[in-house]
Each structure stands twice: as structure tokens, then as C-alpha cells.
XYZ file of C-alpha atoms in Angstrom:
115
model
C -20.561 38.215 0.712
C -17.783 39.731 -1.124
C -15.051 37.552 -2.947
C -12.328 40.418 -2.866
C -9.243 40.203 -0.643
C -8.947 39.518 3.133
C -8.069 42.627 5.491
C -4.554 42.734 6.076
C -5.240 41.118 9.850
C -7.544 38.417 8.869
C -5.135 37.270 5.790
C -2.454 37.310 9.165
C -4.554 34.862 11.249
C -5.613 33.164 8.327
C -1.878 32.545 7.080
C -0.908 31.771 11.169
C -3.505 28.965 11.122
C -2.354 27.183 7.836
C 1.358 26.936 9.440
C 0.118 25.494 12.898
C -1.917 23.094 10.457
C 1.068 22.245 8.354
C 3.079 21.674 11.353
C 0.505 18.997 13.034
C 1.839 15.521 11.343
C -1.020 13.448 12.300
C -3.346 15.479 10.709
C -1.351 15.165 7.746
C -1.128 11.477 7.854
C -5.119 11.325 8.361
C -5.566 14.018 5.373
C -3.247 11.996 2.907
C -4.656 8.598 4.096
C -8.425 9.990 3.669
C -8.179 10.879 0.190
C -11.064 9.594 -2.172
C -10.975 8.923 -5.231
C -13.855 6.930 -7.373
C -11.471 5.674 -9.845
C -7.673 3.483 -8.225
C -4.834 4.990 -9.391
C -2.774 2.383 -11.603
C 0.669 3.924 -10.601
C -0.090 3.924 -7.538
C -1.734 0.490 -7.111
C 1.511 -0.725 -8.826
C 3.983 0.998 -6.646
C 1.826 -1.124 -3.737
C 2.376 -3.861 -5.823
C 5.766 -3.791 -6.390
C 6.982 -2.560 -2.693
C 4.768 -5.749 -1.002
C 7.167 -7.680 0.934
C 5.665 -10.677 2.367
C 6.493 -12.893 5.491
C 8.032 -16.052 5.137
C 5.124 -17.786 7.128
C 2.621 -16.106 4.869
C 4.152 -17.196 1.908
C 4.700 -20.632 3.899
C 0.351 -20.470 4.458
C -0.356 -19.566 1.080
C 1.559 -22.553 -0.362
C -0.069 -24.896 2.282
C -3.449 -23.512 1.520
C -2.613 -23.985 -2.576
C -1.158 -27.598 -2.232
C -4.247 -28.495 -0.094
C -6.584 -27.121 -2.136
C -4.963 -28.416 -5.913
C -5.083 -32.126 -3.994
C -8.842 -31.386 -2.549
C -9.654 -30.220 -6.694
C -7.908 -33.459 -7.998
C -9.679 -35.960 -5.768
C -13.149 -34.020 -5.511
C -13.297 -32.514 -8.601
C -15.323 -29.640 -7.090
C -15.306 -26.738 -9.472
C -15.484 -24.420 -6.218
C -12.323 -25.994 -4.803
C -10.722 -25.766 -8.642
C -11.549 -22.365 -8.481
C -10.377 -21.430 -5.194
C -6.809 -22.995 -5.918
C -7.389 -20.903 -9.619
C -7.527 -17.616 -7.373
C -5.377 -18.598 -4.654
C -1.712 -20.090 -6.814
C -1.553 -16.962 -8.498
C -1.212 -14.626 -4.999
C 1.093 -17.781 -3.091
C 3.284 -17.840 -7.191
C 3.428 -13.744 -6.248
C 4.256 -14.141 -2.995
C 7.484 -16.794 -3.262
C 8.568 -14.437 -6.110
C 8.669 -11.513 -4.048
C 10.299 -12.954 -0.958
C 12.990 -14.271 -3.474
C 13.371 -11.062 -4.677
C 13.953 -9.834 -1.726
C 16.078 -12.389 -0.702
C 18.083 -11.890 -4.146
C 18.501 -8.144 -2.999
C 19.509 -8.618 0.201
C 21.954 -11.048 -0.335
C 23.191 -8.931 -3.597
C 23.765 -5.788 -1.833
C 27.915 -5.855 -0.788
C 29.165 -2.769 0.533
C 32.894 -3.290 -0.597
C 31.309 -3.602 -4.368
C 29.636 -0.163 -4.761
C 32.703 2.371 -5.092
């Protein structure tokens, strides 16, 4: 098998089925979506991070779940239900601070006050 150039008419066909393949945009979706990597990308994981944008019931859950489970840890004393609220306030504290946020932004943006 050589590793020199294409003929002229393959290099043509070649080229012709790269552009139909750039063109298809749910094979580009798949492609992009399917791309592994063995280590997470840290700007990327906090670009996730910082564009989440919860639902008021799921921040409404989380806080239900967290108040139940701090009054479950101070009548039981269970170190698994301590340690479930210990994992679970953080995310619901994350959650109410982005749907402020959001709120903040929303309510911040005036059209008559950019120009």
C-alpha cells in the first residue's frame, strides 16, 4: 500500500464525501456528543456548571428532601442520614443560588438601560 497522494478522481470523490458528511447535522451532533475522553475536562465541566439552570420544583424537592433529612439526622442520629443531608445541602445550597441568579438576571436585564 502506498502512502503517496490520491489520483486526481479519487481525491474528487473523496473531497465530495467529506462535504455531504459536513452537511448531515445529526451526524455531527452524534460525533461531538460521542467524544471520549479518559480524563473530564475542568473547563468544560465548569462551563456545565455554571450554565445549570434549575427548576423551581427541583430546587423546591431538594430543599424538602434536605429539611427532612437534617430533622431525620437530629432525632435519629444515624450517621447514614447525617451523611446523606452532608451530600445532599450542598447540591439544594447550589441549586437556590442558581435560580436566584437567574432570577437576579432576569429581573436586571432593562432594555431602556443598555444604550
Amino acid at each position: 500500500m502506498s502512502i503517496g497522494r490520491l489520483p486526481e478522481n479519487e481525491q474528487r470523490i473523496l473531497d465530495e464525501m467529506e462535504r455531504a458528511l459536513r452537511r448531515d447535522r445529526r451526524l455531527d451532533r452524534r460525533l461531538r456528543t460521542l467524544r471520549l475522553s479518559r480524563r473530564p475536562d475542568p473547563a468544560r465541566l465548569l462551563a456545565r456548571l455554571g450554565s445549570y439552570r434549575p427548576r423551581v420544583w427541583t430546587v423546591a424537592v431538594l430543599l424538602a428532601v434536605s429539611v427532612g433529612l437534617m430533622v431525620a439526622g437530629i432525632v435519629t442520629s444515624e450517621p447514614g442520614v447525617i451523611w446523606a443531608f452532608a451530600v445532599i445541602w450542598p447540591l439544594a445550597l447550589f441549586a437556590v443560588f442558581r435560580l436566584m441568579c437567574r432570577g437576579a438576571g432576569a429581573e436586571g436585564e432593562h432594555p431602556e438601560s443598555s444604550g
